[in-house]
Short mmCIF file of C-alpha atoms in Angstrom, two decimals:
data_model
loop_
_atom_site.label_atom_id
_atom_site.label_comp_id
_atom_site.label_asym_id
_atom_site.label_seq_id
_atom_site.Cartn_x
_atom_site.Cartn_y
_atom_site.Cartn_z
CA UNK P 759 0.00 0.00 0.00
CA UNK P 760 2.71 2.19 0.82
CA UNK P 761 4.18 1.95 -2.72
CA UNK P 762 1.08 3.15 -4.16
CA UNK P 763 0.80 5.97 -1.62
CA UNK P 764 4.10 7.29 -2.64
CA UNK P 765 3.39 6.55 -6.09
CA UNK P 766 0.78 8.68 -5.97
CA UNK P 767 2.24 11.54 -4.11
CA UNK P 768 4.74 11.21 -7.25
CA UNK P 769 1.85 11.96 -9.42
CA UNK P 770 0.65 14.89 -7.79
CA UNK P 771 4.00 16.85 -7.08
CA UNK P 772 4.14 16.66 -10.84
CA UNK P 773 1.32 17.59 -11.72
CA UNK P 774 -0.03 14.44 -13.73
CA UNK P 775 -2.33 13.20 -11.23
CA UNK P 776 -5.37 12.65 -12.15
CA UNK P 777 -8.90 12.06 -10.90
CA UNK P 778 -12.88 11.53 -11.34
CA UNK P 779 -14.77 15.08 -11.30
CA UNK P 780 -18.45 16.18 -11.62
CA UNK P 781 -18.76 19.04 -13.60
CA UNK P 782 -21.88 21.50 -13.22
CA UNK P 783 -24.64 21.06 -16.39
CA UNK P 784 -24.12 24.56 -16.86
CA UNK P 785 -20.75 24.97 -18.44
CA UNK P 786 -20.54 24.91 -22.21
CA UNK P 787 -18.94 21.47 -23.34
CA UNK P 788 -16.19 21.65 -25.44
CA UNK P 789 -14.57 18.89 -23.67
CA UNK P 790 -16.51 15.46 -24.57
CA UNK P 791 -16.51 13.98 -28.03
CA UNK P 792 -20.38 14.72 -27.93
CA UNK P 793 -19.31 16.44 -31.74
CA UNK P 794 -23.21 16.66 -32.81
CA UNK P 795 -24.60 17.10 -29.00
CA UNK P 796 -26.92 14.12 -30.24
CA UNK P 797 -26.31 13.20 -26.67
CA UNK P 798 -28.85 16.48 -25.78
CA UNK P 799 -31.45 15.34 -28.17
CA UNK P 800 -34.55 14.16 -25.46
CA UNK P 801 -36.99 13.08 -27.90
CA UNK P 802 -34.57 10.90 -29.63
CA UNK P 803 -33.83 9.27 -25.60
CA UNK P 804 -37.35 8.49 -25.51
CA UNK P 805 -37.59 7.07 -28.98
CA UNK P 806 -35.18 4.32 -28.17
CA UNK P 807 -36.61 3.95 -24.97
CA UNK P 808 -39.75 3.40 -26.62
CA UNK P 809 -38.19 0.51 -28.65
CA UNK P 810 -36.90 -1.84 -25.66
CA UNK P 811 -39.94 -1.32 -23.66
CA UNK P 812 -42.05 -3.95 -25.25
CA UNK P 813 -39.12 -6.27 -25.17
CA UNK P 814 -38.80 -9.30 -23.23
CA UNK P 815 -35.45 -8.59 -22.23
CA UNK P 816 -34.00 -5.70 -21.84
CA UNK P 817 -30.28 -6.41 -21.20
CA UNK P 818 -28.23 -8.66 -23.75
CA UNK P 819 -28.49 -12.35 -22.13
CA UNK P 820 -24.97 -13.82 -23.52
CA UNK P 821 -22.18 -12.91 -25.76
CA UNK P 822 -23.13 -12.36 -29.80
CA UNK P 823 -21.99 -16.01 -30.38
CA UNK P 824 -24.17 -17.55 -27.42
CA UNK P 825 -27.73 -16.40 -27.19
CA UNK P 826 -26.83 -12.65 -26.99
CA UNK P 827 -27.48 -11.62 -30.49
CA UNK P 828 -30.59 -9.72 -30.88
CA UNK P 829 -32.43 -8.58 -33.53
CA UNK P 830 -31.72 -4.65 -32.79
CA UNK P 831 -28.18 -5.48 -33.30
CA UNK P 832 -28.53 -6.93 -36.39
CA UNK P 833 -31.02 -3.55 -37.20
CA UNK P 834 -28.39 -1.16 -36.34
CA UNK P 835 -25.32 -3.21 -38.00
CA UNK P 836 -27.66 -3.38 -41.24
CA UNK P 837 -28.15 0.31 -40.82
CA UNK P 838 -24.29 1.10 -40.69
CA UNK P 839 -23.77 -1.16 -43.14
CA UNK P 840 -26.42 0.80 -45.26
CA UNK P 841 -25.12 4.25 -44.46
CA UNK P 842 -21.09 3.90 -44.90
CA UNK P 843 -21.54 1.08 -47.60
CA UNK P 844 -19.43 -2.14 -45.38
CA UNK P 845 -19.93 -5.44 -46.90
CA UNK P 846 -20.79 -6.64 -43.47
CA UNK P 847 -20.71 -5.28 -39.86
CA UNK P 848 -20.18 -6.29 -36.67
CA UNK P 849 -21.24 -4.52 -33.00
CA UNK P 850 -18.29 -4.52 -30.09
CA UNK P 851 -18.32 -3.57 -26.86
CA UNK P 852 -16.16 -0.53 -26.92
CA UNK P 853 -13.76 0.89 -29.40
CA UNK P 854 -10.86 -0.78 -27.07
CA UNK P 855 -12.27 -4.25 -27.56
CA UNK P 856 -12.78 -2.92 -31.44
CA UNK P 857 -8.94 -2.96 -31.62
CA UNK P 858 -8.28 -5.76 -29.37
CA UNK P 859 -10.46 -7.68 -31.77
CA UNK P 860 -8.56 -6.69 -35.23
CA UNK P 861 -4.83 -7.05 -33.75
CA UNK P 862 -5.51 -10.01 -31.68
CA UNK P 863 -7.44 -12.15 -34.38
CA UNK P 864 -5.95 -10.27 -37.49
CA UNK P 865 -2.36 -10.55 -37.49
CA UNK P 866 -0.76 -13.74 -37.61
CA UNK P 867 2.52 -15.44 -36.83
CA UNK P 868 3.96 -14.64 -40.57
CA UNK P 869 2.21 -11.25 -41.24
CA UNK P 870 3.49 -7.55 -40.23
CA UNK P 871 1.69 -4.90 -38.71
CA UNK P 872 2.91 -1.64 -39.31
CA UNK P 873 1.45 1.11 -36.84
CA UNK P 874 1.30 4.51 -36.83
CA UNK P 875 3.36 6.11 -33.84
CA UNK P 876 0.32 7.81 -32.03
CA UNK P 877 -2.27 5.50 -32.86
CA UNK P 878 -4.96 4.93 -29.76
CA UNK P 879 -3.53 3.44 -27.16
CA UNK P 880 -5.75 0.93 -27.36
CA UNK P 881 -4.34 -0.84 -30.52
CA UNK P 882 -1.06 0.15 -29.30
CA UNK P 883 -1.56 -2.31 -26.12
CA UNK P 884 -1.40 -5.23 -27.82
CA UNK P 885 0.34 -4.52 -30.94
CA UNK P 886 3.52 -3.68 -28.31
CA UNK P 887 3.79 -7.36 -26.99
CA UNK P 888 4.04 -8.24 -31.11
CA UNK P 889 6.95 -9.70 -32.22
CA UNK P 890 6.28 -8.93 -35.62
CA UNK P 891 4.92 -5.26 -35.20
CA UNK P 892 6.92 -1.96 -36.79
CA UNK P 893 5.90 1.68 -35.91
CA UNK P 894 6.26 4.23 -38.16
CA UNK P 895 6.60 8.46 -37.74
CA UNK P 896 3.33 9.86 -36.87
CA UNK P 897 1.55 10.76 -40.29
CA UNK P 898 4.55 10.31 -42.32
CA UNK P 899 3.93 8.64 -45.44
CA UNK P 900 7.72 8.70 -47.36
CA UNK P 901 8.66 6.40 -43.18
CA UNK P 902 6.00 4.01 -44.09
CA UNK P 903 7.06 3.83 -47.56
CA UNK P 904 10.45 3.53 -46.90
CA UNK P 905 9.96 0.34 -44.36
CA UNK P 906 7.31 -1.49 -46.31
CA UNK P 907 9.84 -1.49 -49.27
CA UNK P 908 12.59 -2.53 -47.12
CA UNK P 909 10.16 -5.04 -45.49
CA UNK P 910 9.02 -6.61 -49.03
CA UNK P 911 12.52 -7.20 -50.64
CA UNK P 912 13.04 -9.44 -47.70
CA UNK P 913 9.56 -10.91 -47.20
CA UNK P 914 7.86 -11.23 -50.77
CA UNK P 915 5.27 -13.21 -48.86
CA UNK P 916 3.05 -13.41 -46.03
CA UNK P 917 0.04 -10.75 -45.31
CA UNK P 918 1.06 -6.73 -44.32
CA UNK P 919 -1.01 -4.61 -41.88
CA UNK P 920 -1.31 -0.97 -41.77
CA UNK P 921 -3.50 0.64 -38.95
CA UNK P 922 -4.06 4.29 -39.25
CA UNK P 923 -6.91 6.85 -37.57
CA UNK P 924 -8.97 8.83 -39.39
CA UNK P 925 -8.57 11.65 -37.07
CA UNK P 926 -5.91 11.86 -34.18
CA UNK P 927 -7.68 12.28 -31.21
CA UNK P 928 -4.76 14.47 -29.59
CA UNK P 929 -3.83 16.70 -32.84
CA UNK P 930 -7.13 16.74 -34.57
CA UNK P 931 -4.48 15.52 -37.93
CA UNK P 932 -6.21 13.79 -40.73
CA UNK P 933 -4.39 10.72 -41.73
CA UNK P 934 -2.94 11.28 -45.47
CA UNK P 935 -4.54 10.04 -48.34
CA UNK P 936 -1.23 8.33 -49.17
CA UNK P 937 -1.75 5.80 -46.70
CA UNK P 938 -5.03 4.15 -48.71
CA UNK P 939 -2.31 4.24 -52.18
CA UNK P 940 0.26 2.68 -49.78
CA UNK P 941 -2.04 0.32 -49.02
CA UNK P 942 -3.15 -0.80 -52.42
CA UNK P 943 0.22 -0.41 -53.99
CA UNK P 944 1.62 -3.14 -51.36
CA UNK P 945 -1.38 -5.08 -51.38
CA UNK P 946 -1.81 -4.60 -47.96
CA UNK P 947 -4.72 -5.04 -45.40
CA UNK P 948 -5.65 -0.99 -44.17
CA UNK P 949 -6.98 -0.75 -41.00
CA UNK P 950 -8.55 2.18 -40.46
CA UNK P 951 -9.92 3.72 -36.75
CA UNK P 952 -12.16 6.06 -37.60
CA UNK P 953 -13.62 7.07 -33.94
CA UNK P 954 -12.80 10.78 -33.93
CA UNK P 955 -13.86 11.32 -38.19
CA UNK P 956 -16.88 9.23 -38.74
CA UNK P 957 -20.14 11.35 -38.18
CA UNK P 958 -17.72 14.78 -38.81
CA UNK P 959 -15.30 14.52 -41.77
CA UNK P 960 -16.16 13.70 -45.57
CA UNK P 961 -19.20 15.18 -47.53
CA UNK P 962 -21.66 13.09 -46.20
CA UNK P 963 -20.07 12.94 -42.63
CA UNK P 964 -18.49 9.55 -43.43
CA UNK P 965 -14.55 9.62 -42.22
CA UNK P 966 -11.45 9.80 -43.66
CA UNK P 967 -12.78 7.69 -46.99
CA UNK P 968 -15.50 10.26 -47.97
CA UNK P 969 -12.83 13.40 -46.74
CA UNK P 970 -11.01 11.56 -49.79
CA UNK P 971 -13.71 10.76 -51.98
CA UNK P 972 -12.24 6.87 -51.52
CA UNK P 973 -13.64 3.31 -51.87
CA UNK P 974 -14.02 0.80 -49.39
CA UNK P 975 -11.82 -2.47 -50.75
CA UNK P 976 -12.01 -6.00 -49.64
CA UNK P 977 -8.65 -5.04 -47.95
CA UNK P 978 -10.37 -1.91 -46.11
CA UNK P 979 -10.91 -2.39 -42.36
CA UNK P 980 -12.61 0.24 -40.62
CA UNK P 981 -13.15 0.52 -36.69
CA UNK P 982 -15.71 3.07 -36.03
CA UNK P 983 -17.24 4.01 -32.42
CA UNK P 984 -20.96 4.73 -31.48
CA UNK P 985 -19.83 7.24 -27.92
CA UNK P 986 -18.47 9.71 -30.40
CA UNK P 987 -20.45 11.80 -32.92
CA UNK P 988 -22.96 9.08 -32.98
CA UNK P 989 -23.68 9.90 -29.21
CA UNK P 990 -24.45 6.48 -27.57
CA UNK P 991 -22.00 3.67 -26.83
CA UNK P 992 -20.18 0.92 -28.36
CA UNK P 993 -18.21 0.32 -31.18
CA UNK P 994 -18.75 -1.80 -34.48
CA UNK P 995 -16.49 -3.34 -37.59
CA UNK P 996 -16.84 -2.70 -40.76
CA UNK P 997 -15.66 -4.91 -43.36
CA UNK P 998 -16.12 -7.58 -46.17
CA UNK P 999 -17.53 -10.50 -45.17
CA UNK P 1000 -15.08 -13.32 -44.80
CA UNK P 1001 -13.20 -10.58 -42.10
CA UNK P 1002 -16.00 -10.08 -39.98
CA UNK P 1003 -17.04 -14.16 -40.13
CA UNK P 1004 -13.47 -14.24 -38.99
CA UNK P 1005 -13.35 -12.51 -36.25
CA UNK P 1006 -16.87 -13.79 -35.26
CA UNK P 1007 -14.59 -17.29 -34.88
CA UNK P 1008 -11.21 -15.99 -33.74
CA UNK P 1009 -11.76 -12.45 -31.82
CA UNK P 1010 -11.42 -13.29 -27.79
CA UNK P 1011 -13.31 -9.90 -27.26
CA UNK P 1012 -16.14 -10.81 -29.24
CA UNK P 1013 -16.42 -14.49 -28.23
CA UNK P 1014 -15.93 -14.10 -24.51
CA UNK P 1015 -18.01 -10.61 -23.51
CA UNK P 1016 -21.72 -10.24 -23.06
CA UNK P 1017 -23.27 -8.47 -27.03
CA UNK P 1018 -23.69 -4.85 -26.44
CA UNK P 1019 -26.20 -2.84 -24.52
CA UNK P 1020 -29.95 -3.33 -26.09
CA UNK P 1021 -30.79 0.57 -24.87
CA UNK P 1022 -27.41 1.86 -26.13
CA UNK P 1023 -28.14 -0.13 -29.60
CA UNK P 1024 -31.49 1.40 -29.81
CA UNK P 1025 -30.35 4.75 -29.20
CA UNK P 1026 -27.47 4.58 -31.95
CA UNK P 1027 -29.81 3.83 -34.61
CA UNK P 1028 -32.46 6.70 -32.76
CA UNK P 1029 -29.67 9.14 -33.16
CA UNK P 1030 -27.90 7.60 -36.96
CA UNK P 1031 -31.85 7.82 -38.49
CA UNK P 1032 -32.04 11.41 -36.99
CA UNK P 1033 -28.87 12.10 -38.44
CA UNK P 1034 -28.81 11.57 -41.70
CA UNK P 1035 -32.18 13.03 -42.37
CA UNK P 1036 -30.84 16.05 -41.44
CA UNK P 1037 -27.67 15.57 -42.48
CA UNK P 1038 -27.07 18.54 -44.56
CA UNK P 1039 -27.79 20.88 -41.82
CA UNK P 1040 -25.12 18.93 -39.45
CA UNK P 1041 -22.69 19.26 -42.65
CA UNK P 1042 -23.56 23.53 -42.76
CA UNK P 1043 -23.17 23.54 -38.80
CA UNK P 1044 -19.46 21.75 -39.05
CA UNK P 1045 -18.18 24.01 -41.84
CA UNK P 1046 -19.27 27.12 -40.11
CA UNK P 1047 -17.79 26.25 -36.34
CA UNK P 1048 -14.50 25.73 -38.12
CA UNK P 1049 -14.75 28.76 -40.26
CA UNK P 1050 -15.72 30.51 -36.82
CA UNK P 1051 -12.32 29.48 -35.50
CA UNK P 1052 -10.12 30.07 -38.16
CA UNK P 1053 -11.58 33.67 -38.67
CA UNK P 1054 -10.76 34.28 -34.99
CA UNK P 1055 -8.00 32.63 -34.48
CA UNK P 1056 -6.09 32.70 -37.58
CA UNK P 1057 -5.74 29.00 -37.59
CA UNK P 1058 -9.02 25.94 -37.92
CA UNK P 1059 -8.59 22.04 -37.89
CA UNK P 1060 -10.33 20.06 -40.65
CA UNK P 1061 -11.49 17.66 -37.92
CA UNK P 1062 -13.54 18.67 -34.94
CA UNK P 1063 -10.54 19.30 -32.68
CA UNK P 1064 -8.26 22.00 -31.94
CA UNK P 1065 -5.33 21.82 -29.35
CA UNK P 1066 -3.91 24.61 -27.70
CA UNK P 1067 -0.03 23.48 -26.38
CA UNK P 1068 1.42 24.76 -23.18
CA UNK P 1069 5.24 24.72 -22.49
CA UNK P 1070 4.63 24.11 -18.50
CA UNK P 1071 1.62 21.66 -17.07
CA UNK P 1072 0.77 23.90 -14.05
CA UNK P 1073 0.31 26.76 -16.83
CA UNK P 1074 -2.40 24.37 -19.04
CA UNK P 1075 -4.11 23.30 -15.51
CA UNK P 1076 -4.34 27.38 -14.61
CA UNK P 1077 -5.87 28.03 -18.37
CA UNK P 1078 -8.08 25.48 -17.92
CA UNK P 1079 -9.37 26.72 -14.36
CA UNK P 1080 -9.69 30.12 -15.81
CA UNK P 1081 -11.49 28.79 -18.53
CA UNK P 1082 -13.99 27.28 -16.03
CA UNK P 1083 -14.61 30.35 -14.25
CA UNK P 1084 -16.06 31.65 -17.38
CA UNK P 1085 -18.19 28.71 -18.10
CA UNK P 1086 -16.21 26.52 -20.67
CA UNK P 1087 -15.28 22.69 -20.26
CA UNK P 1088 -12.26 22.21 -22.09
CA UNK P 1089 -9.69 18.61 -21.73
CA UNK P 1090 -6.99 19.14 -20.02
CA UNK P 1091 -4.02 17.07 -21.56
CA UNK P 1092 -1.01 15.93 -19.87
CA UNK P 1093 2.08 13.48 -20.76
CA UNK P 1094 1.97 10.42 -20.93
CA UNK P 1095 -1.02 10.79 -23.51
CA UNK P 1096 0.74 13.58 -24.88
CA UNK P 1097 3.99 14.27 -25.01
CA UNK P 1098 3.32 18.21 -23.77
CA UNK P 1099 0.78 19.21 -21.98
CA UNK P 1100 -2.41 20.90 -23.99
CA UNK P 1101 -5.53 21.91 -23.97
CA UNK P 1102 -7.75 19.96 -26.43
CA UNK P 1103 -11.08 21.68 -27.66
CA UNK P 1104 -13.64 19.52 -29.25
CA UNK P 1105 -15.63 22.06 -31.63
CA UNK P 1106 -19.49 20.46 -30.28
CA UNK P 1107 -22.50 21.54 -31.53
CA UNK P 1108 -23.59 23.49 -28.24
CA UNK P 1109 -27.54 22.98 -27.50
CA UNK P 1110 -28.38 26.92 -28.06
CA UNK P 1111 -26.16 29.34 -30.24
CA UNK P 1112 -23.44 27.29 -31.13
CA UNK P 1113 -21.48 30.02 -33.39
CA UNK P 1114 -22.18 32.91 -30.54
CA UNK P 1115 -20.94 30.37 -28.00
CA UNK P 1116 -18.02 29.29 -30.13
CA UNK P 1117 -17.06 32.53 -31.09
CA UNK P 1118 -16.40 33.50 -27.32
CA UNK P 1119 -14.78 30.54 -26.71
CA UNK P 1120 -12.08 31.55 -29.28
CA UNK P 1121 -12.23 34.91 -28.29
CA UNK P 1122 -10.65 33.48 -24.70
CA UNK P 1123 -8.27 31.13 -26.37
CA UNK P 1124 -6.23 33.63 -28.49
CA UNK P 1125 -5.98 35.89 -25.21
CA UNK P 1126 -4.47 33.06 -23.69
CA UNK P 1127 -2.02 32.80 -26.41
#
């Protein structure tokens, strides 16, 4: 106990302790990755609610490959599939087990997995204990290039991995376009998080493949999460079929965890119908925030995240106190998830006069600067 104590005290003295807070309902969010405040919508609440209550059950009984599979998950992977044009689809607990899923299953004795430096920690966890895993520099395309060439003269065989985000939850970076022609020129599998750019990049909101006007391939491998823009909870797969009948027979985190949430399935699919039959309006809303900041600010994102670095931590923590004093929830950032500390603004859709709201917001950030 003592160890942890002092451990602890560690933490604090440096500033990189931290812990579970309750923030008041009044403070404008620009901390949660609530992008389309979907989250806020009551009627859509009731709507799902109004779609388990004549259920038998209520809960999921057993994991997907047990009894657990019910017929709203099946309605809500058909209506992904639908919407972002998979071959098949396949619910998960949580973006973490997403990941856990596609490295543990996916990648073989003989293959390679080439990662991108900062992607989520939670492919990272496994695909560190990987004997055959190589990282490459964040977002650099000629580094990835360079090894999978290298990699190829001296393995002509066997299957290649890439895994990429769409978005960079801590830089707000799109991943290049190279990446996909990497991908197809090395006839490799491209797996592709898209957690932080489904539901807020592309034309018709769908990630980094409609930011690019791209094509889903039968080597295209996208993760995407429902407790993002889509403003519920869980995760699903996206893929062609044989992939996702694969992991249905080889993913531990699939096989041995109870199927997702009935309410939280039924709210997705509340909040993905309400979405796209609105979606040009969400589409108008994104552009605008983002032309808000960069009129402001002199600088925008093309995702829905901005970061604001700080050479010292104490001097982040004191922006982001000030910042609460005047009524805005921003995410603190602190090493180890970043390298330097930062402030991380997620540009969300605010419940009443988003742009006014915004504006202000930015108005405080460049004094800070």
């Amino acid at each position: 106990m003592d160890r942890y104590l002092s451990s602890l005290h560690a933490l604090k003295r440096a500033g990189l302790h931290r812990a579970r807070r309750l923030y008041p309902d009044h403070l404008h969010d620009f901390a949660s990755n609530d992008y389309l405040a979907l989250s806020t919508h009551a009627r859509l609440l009731e709507r799902a609610f109004e779609t388990v209550r004549p259920l038998a059950s209520h809960a999921p009984r057993a994991s997907m490959l047990l009894n657990g599979y019910h017929p709203l998950h099946h309605q809500l992977e058909e209506c992904l599939r639908a919407h972002l044009g998979y071959e098949s689809c396949l619910l998960v607990g949580s973006g973490f087990l997403g990941n856990v899923a596609l490295i543990d299953a996916l990648v073989r004795k003989n293959d390679m997995l080439f990662m991108d430096a900062h992607y989520h920690a939670s492919g990272q966890f496994l695909a560190k204990k990987l004997p055959n895993t190589r990282f490459f520099a964040h977002n650099n395309a000629l580094d990835l290039r360079a090894q999978l060439k290298t990699y190829r003269a001296h393995h002509p065989k066997g299957r290649i991995f890439i895994a990429i985000e769409g978005v960079y939850s801590m830089d707000g970076q799109v991943a290049p376009k190279e990446f996909y022609t990497l991908a197809h020129e090395y006839e490799t599998y491209l797996i592709l998080d898209e957690a932080h750019s489904l539901g807020v990049l592309g034309r018709d909101l769908g990630g980094y493949l409609s930011y690019y006007h791209l094509k889903l391939t039968p080597y295209t491998i996208v993760l995407g999460t429902l407790s993002k823009a889509y403003g519920s909870y869980g995760a699903f797969i996206g893929a062609c079929a044989p992939i996702i009948d694969f992991l249905c027979n080889r993913a531990k985190s699939v096989i041995y965890t109870t199927s997702p949430s009935l309410l939280d399935s039924a709210l997705a699919l509340a909040h993905l119908e309400h979405l796209y039959t609105h979606l040009p309006s969400y589409v108008s809303m994104l552009e605008k925030m983002r032309a808000c900041c960069a009129q402001i600010l002199g600088f925008s994102t093309p995702s829905n995240i901005l970061t604001l670095p700080f050479g010292r931590i104490q001097a982040m923590l004191n922006a982001h106190a000030s910042l609460l004093e005047q009524g805005f929830l921003c995410a603190p950032i602190r090493p180890p998830t970043t390298q330097k500390p930062l402030l991380r603004i997620s540009l969300n859709i605010q419940p009443q006069r988003t742009l006014e709201t915004l504006s202000t917001l930015c108005a405080l950030l460049k004094s800070l600067g």
